PDB file of C-alpha atoms in Angstrom:
ATOM      1  CA  MET A   1     -11.539  -6.786   8.392  1.00  0.00           C
ATOM      2  CA  ASN A   2     -10.040  -3.784   9.706  1.00  0.00           C
ATOM      3  CA  ILE A   3      -8.096  -1.678   7.517  1.00  0.00           C
ATOM      4  CA  ALA A   4      -5.492   1.240   8.985  1.00  0.00           C
ATOM      5  CA  VAL A   5      -4.684   4.075   5.988  1.00  0.00           C
ATOM      6  CA  LEU A   6      -2.000   5.997   6.546  1.00  0.00           C
ATOM      7  CA  LEU A   7      -1.503   8.979   5.520  1.00  0.00           C
ATOM      8  CA  PHE A   8       1.084  11.726   5.919  1.00  0.00           C
ATOM      9  CA  ASP A   9       2.077  14.778   4.332  1.00  0.00           C
ATOM     10  CA  ASP A  10       2.077  14.550   0.347  1.00  0.00           C
ATOM     11  CA  PHE A  11       0.412  11.328  -0.141  1.00  0.00           C
ATOM     12  CA  GLU A  12       0.372  10.204  -3.277  1.00  0.00           C
ATOM     13  CA  THR A  13      -4.443  11.195  -4.432  1.00  0.00           C
ATOM     14  CA  LEU A  14      -4.536   7.622  -6.427  1.00  0.00           C
ATOM     15  CA  ASP A  15      -2.541   5.007  -3.950  1.00  0.00           C
ATOM     16  CA  VAL A  16      -4.728   5.925  -1.032  1.00  0.00           C
ATOM     17  CA  TYR A  17      -8.392   6.333  -3.322  1.00  0.00           C
ATOM     18  CA  GLY A  18      -7.384   3.617  -5.679  1.00  0.00           C
ATOM     19  CA  PRO A  19      -7.583   0.862  -2.880  1.00  0.00           C
ATOM     20  CA  VAL A  20      -9.815   2.948  -1.086  1.00  0.00           C
ATOM     21  CA  GLU A  21     -12.384   2.715  -3.629  1.00  0.00           C
ATOM     22  CA  VAL A  22     -12.138  -0.967  -4.607  1.00  0.00           C
ATOM     23  CA  PHE A  23     -11.651  -2.056  -0.669  1.00  0.00           C
ATOM     24  CA  GLY A  24     -15.405   0.336  -0.079  1.00  0.00           C
ATOM     25  CA  ARG A  25     -17.569  -1.510  -2.639  1.00  0.00           C
ATOM     26  CA  LEU A  26     -17.150  -4.396   0.347  1.00  0.00           C
ATOM     27  CA  GLY A  27     -17.992  -2.146   3.288  1.00  0.00           C
ATOM     28  CA  GLU A  28     -19.461  -5.303   4.594  1.00  0.00           C
ATOM     29  CA  LEU A  29     -16.657  -6.801   4.587  1.00  0.00           C
ATOM     30  CA  TYR A  30     -14.067  -4.201   5.256  1.00  0.00           C
ATOM     31  CA  ASN A  31     -13.590  -1.738   7.394  1.00  0.00           C
ATOM     32  CA  ILE A  32     -11.122   1.746   6.436  1.00  0.00           C
ATOM     33  CA  LYS A  33     -10.374   4.489   8.977  1.00  0.00           C
ATOM     34  CA  PHE A  34      -7.030   6.451   7.870  1.00  0.00           C
ATOM     35  CA  TYR A  35      -3.925   7.452  10.283  1.00  0.00           C
ATOM     36  CA  SER A  36      -1.243   9.120  10.660  1.00  0.00           C
ATOM     37  CA  LEU A  37       1.298   9.456  13.605  1.00  0.00           C
ATOM     38  CA  ASN A  38      -0.095  12.313  15.461  1.00  0.00           C
ATOM     39  CA  GLY A  39      -3.729  12.332  14.214  1.00  0.00           C
ATOM     40  CA  GLY A  40      -5.900  15.529  12.815  1.00  0.00           C
ATOM     41  CA  GLN A  41      -5.623  16.685   8.922  1.00  0.00           C
ATOM     42  CA  ILE A  42      -3.205  15.524   6.824  1.00  0.00           C
ATOM     43  CA  LYS A  43      -3.314  16.856   3.093  1.00  0.00           C
ATOM     44  CA  ASN A  44      -1.491  16.599   0.492  1.00  0.00           C
ATOM     45  CA  ARG A  45      -0.093  18.723  -3.077  1.00  0.00           C
ATOM     46  CA  HIS A  46      -3.518  18.349  -4.577  1.00  0.00           C
ATOM     47  CA  GLY A  47      -5.602  20.112  -2.238  1.00  0.00           C
ATOM     48  CA  VAL A  48      -6.799  16.573  -0.616  1.00  0.00           C
ATOM     49  CA  SER A  49      -7.150  16.615   2.933  1.00  0.00           C
ATOM     50  CA  ALA A  50      -8.406  13.913   5.408  1.00  0.00           C
ATOM     51  CA  LEU A  51      -9.085  13.856   9.354  1.00  0.00           C
ATOM     52  CA  THR A  52      -7.370  11.299  10.370  1.00  0.00           C
ATOM     53  CA  GLU A  53      -6.741   9.507  14.335  1.00  0.00           C
ATOM     54  CA  LYS A  54      -3.395   9.094  16.311  1.00  0.00           C
ATOM     55  CA  LEU A  55      -1.520   4.990  14.856  1.00  0.00           C
ATOM     56  CA  GLU A  56      -1.044   4.624  18.809  1.00  0.00           C
ATOM     57  CA  ASP A  57      -4.827   4.705  18.636  1.00  0.00           C
ATOM     58  CA  LEU A  58      -4.786   0.900  16.798  1.00  0.00           C
ATOM     59  CA  ASN A  59      -4.499  -2.110  18.477  1.00  0.00           C
ATOM     60  CA  ASP A  60      -2.890  -5.408  17.681  1.00  0.00           C
ATOM     61  CA  ASN A  61      -6.802  -6.303  16.096  1.00  0.00           C
ATOM     62  CA  LEU A  62      -5.757  -4.908  12.633  1.00  0.00           C
ATOM     63  CA  GLU A  63      -5.984  -7.208   9.569  1.00  0.00           C
ATOM     64  CA  ILE A  64      -4.563  -4.814   6.903  1.00  0.00           C
ATOM     65  CA  PHE A  65      -2.589  -1.883   7.399  1.00  0.00           C
ATOM     66  CA  ILE A  66      -1.770   0.099   3.641  1.00  0.00           C
ATOM     67  CA  ILE A  67       1.380   2.798   3.331  1.00  0.00           C
ATOM     68  CA  PRO A  68       0.651   4.780   0.603  1.00  0.00           C
ATOM     69  CA  GLY A  69       3.372   6.288  -1.231  1.00  0.00           C
ATOM     70  CA  GLY A  70       4.019   9.522  -2.750  1.00  0.00           C
ATOM     71  CA  LEU A  71       6.722  12.523  -2.606  1.00  0.00           C
ATOM     72  CA  GLY A  72       5.638  13.404   1.303  1.00  0.00           C
ATOM     73  CA  THR A  73       7.897   9.552   1.511  1.00  0.00           C
ATOM     74  CA  ARG A  74      10.989  11.292   0.117  1.00  0.00           C
ATOM     75  CA  LYS A  75      10.929  13.319   4.033  1.00  0.00           C
ATOM     76  CA  GLU A  76       8.996  10.285   6.094  1.00  0.00           C
ATOM     77  CA  VAL A  77      11.625   8.164   5.524  1.00  0.00           C
ATOM     78  CA  GLU A  78      14.078   9.962   7.630  1.00  0.00           C
ATOM     79  CA  ASN A  79      11.335  10.234  10.566  1.00  0.00           C
ATOM     80  CA  LYS A  80      12.288   7.648  12.996  1.00  0.00           C
ATOM     81  CA  LEU A  81       8.893   7.405  15.378  1.00  0.00           C
ATOM     82  CA  LEU A  82       7.321   6.978  12.378  1.00  0.00           C
ATOM     83  CA  ILE A  83       9.053   4.035  10.882  1.00  0.00           C
ATOM     84  CA  ASP A  84       9.007   2.535  14.126  1.00  0.00           C
ATOM     85  CA  LYS A  85       5.125   2.848  14.206  1.00  0.00           C
ATOM     86  CA  ILE A  86       5.374   1.257  11.309  1.00  0.00           C
ATOM     87  CA  LYS A  87       7.329  -1.280  12.163  1.00  0.00           C
ATOM     88  CA  GLU A  88       5.217  -1.496  15.364  1.00  0.00           C
ATOM     89  CA  ILE A  89       2.494  -1.910  13.043  1.00  0.00           C
ATOM     90  CA  SER A  90       2.864  -3.865  10.879  1.00  0.00           C
ATOM     91  CA  THR A  91       4.042  -6.664  12.951  1.00  0.00           C
ATOM     92  CA  PHE A  92       0.608  -7.109  14.122  1.00  0.00           C
ATOM     93  CA  SER A  93      -0.949  -6.712  10.829  1.00  0.00           C
ATOM     94  CA  LYS A  94      -2.183  -9.493   9.132  1.00  0.00           C
ATOM     95  CA  PHE A  95      -1.906  -8.155   5.784  1.00  0.00           C
ATOM     96  CA  VAL A  96       1.031  -4.900   5.260  1.00  0.00           C
ATOM     97  CA  LEU A  97       0.302  -3.990   1.622  1.00  0.00           C
ATOM     98  CA  THR A  98       2.477  -0.325   0.088  1.00  0.00           C
ATOM     99  CA  VAL A  99       1.527   1.683  -3.016  1.00  0.00           C
ATOM    100  CA  CYS A 100       4.525   2.737  -4.953  1.00  0.00           C
ATOM    101  CA  THR A 101       6.823   4.566  -3.280  1.00  0.00           C
ATOM    102  CA  GLY A 102       5.087   3.516  -0.017  1.00  0.00           C
ATOM    103  CA  SER A 103       7.351   0.454   0.124  1.00  0.00           C
ATOM    104  CA  ALA A 104      10.474   2.793   0.696  1.00  0.00           C
ATOM    105  CA  LEU A 105       8.731   3.235   4.248  1.00  0.00           C
ATOM    106  CA  LEU A 106       8.048  -0.387   4.731  1.00  0.00           C
ATOM    107  CA  ALA A 107      11.726  -1.245   3.848  1.00  0.00           C
ATOM    108  CA  ARG A 108      13.229   1.468   6.890  1.00  0.00           C
ATOM    109  CA  THR A 109      11.617  -0.944   8.701  1.00  0.00           C
ATOM    110  CA  GLY A 110      14.247  -4.093   8.061  1.00  0.00           C
ATOM    111  CA  LEU A 111      10.820  -5.931   7.648  1.00  0.00           C
ATOM    112  CA  LEU A 112      10.854  -6.388   3.753  1.00  0.00           C
ATOM    113  CA  ASP A 113      14.675  -7.747   4.597  1.00  0.00           C
ATOM    114  CA  HIS A 114      15.371 -10.988   2.171  1.00  0.00           C
ATOM    115  CA  LYS A 115      11.851 -10.515   0.807  1.00  0.00           C
ATOM    116  CA  THR A 116      11.110 -10.104  -2.888  1.00  0.00           C
ATOM    117  CA  ALA A 117       9.009  -6.025  -3.467  1.00  0.00           C
ATOM    118  CA  THR A 118       8.658  -3.937  -6.239  1.00  0.00           C
ATOM    119  CA  SER A 119       8.012   0.126  -6.414  1.00  0.00           C
ATOM    120  CA  ASN A 120       7.059   2.571  -8.593  1.00  0.00           C
ATOM    121  CA  LYS A 121      10.020   1.724 -11.255  1.00  0.00           C
ATOM    122  CA  ARG A 122      10.302   5.809 -12.243  1.00  0.00           C
ATOM    123  CA  ALA A 123      11.118   6.294  -9.114  1.00  0.00           C
ATOM    124  CA  PHE A 124      13.187   2.734  -8.287  1.00  0.00           C
ATOM    125  CA  ALA A 125      16.540   4.005  -8.126  1.00  0.00           C
ATOM    126  CA  TRP A 126      15.558   6.330  -5.415  1.00  0.00           C
ATOM    127  CA  VAL A 127      13.492   3.283  -3.409  1.00  0.00           C
ATOM    128  CA  ILE A 128      15.562   0.346  -3.352  1.00  0.00           C
ATOM    129  CA  THR A 129      18.503   3.188  -1.317  1.00  0.00           C
ATOM    130  CA  ASN A 130      16.626   2.059   1.082  1.00  0.00           C
ATOM    131  CA  GLY A 131      16.825  -1.524   1.728  1.00  0.00           C
ATOM    132  CA  ILE A 132      19.794  -3.015   0.553  1.00  0.00           C
ATOM    133  CA  ASN A 133      18.732  -6.159   1.648  1.00  0.00           C
ATOM    134  CA  VAL A 134      15.398  -6.188  -0.194  1.00  0.00           C
ATOM    135  CA  ASN A 135      15.134  -7.820  -2.926  1.00  0.00           C
ATOM    136  CA  TRP A 136      13.551  -5.461  -5.438  1.00  0.00           C
ATOM    137  CA  ASN A 137      11.588  -7.196  -8.582  1.00  0.00           C
ATOM    138  CA  LYS A 138      12.366  -4.907 -11.018  1.00  0.00           C
ATOM    139  CA  LYS A 139       9.048  -6.046 -13.806  1.00  0.00           C
ATOM    140  CA  ALA A 140       6.625  -7.260 -11.213  1.00  0.00           C
ATOM    141  CA  ARG A 141       2.943  -5.331 -11.494  1.00  0.00           C
ATOM    142  CA  TRP A 142       3.076  -6.044  -7.705  1.00  0.00           C
ATOM    143  CA  THR A 143       4.805  -8.258  -5.649  1.00  0.00           C
ATOM    144  CA  ILE A 144       3.263 -10.902  -3.034  1.00  0.00           C
ATOM    145  CA  ASP A 145       6.389 -12.634  -0.454  1.00  0.00           C
ATOM    146  CA  ASP A 146       4.325 -13.468   3.238  1.00  0.00           C
ATOM    147  CA  LYS A 147       2.083 -11.230   4.709  1.00  0.00           C
ATOM    148  CA  TYR A 148       3.279  -8.448   1.925  1.00  0.00           C
ATOM    149  CA  TYR A 149       1.564  -6.863  -0.659  1.00  0.00           C
ATOM    150  CA  THR A 150       3.769  -4.144  -2.530  1.00  0.00           C
ATOM    151  CA  SER A 151       3.395  -2.573  -5.743  1.00  0.00           C
ATOM    152  CA  SER A 152       4.741  -0.328  -8.031  1.00  0.00           C
ATOM    153  CA  GLY A 153       3.228   3.270  -8.898  1.00  0.00           C
ATOM    154  CA  VAL A 154       0.189   4.734  -8.262  1.00  0.00           C
ATOM    155  CA  SER A 155      -2.460   2.708 -10.506  1.00  0.00           C
ATOM    156  CA  ALA A 156      -1.190  -0.626 -10.126  1.00  0.00           C
ATOM    157  CA  GLY A 157      -1.801   0.049  -6.289  1.00  0.00           C
ATOM    158  CA  ILE A 158      -5.614  -0.917  -8.150  1.00  0.00           C
ATOM    159  CA  ASP A 159      -4.602  -3.332  -9.028  1.00  0.00           C
ATOM    160  CA  MET A 160      -2.485  -4.853  -5.945  1.00  0.00           C
ATOM    161  CA  VAL A 161      -5.802  -4.471  -4.313  1.00  0.00           C
ATOM    162  CA  LEU A 162      -8.014  -6.071  -7.212  1.00  0.00           C
ATOM    163  CA  GLY A 163      -5.169  -9.273  -6.976  1.00  0.00           C
ATOM    164  CA  PHE A 164      -5.412  -9.190  -2.681  1.00  0.00           C
ATOM    165  CA  ILE A 165      -9.682  -9.480  -2.897  1.00  0.00           C
ATOM    166  CA  SER A 166      -8.855 -11.853  -6.468  1.00  0.00           C
ATOM    167  CA  ASP A 167      -6.757 -14.568  -2.798  1.00  0.00           C
ATOM    168  CA  ARG A 168      -9.101 -13.836  -0.895  1.00  0.00           C
ATOM    169  CA  HIS A 169     -12.342 -14.562  -2.007  1.00  0.00           C
ATOM    170  CA  GLY A 170     -12.088 -15.573  -5.773  1.00  0.00           C
ATOM    171  CA  ILE A 171     -11.007 -14.301  -8.651  1.00  0.00           C
ATOM    172  CA  GLU A 172     -14.500 -14.069 -10.422  1.00  0.00           C
ATOM    173  CA  PHE A 173     -15.556 -12.167  -7.255  1.00  0.00           C
ATOM    174  CA  ALA A 174     -12.604  -9.380  -8.209  1.00  0.00           C
ATOM    175  CA  ARG A 175     -13.056  -9.125 -11.320  1.00  0.00           C
ATOM    176  CA  ARG A 176     -17.410  -7.346 -10.585  1.00  0.00           C
ATOM    177  CA  ILE A 177     -15.211  -4.833  -8.669  1.00  0.00           C
ATOM    178  CA  THR A 178     -13.475  -3.877 -11.648  1.00  0.00           C
ATOM    179  CA  PHE A 179     -17.200  -4.143 -14.434  1.00  0.00           C
ATOM    180  CA  GLU A 180     -18.580  -1.911 -11.143  1.00  0.00           C
ATOM    181  CA  ILE A 181     -15.994   0.382 -11.705  1.00  0.00           C
ATOM    182  CA  GLU A 182     -14.844   0.147 -15.057  1.00  0.00           C
ATOM    183  CA  TYR A 183     -11.594  -1.099 -14.594  1.00  0.00           C
ATOM    184  CA  ASN A 184      -9.103  -2.349 -16.655  1.00  0.00           C
ATOM    185  CA  TRP A 185      -7.524  -4.187 -14.153  1.00  0.00           C
ATOM    186  CA  VAL A 186      -3.870  -5.795 -15.339  1.00  0.00           C
ATOM    187  CA  GLU A 187      -3.913  -8.870 -13.241  1.00  0.00           C
ATOM    188  CA  ASN A 188      -0.406 -10.392 -14.368  1.00  0.00           C
ATOM    189  CA  LYS A 189       1.295  -9.319 -10.642  1.00  0.00           C
ATOM    190  CA  ASP A 190       4.343 -10.077 -12.734  1.00  0.00           C
ATOM    191  CA  ASN A 191       4.868  -7.535 -15.818  1.00  0.00           C
ATOM    192  CA  ASP A 192       4.457  -4.402 -15.103  1.00  0.00           C
ATOM    193  CA  THR A 193       4.340  -2.259 -18.724  1.00  0.00           C
ATOM    194  CA  PHE A 194       6.369   0.543 -16.859  1.00  0.00           C
ATOM    195  CA  LYS A 195       9.049  -1.595 -15.962  1.00  0.00           C
ATOM    196  CA  VAL A 196      12.443  -0.351 -15.806  1.00  0.00           C
ATOM    197  CA  GLU A 197      14.681  -1.766 -18.801  1.00  0.00           C
TER     198      GLU A 197
END
């Protein structure tokens, strides 16, 4: 399955590389590439940079589209060109996975309207302003609604991707990955330790 990971200035490091670590261990099943609106080098506030291809180069045989969060989402929710491209790609992707405040970007497209979604609980009040018709879940670690998977903050993206892999390949398969990466997987998607009180 082909995976496209969206990058933009000031993306959150673990939002991207947590899921990439998990999917990357299954190289025979998943092919990962990084994309941005204009292509080229994209850098975040941690000084992490990656070379990306242009979003317009994506074709409609994409299986998985990953949208991370980070401080950059505060600016990018107002980037109409990016939001329109996210909508186009999300429409033809088989699955769309958002991490942290990446759900704000997806919510801006309208594709999450009347669907259940979640996000980083510390940024929750801001995120929900970007999708007033979304059924925002304040308690979930991650949510699944149709082809859309959304997760809470930062490390929750790893939990969500393990959940996605469990849904595709079985829970024992996913648990083997957690052992390999020495990660304590939160298997219960409905209970986020960092939930809003």
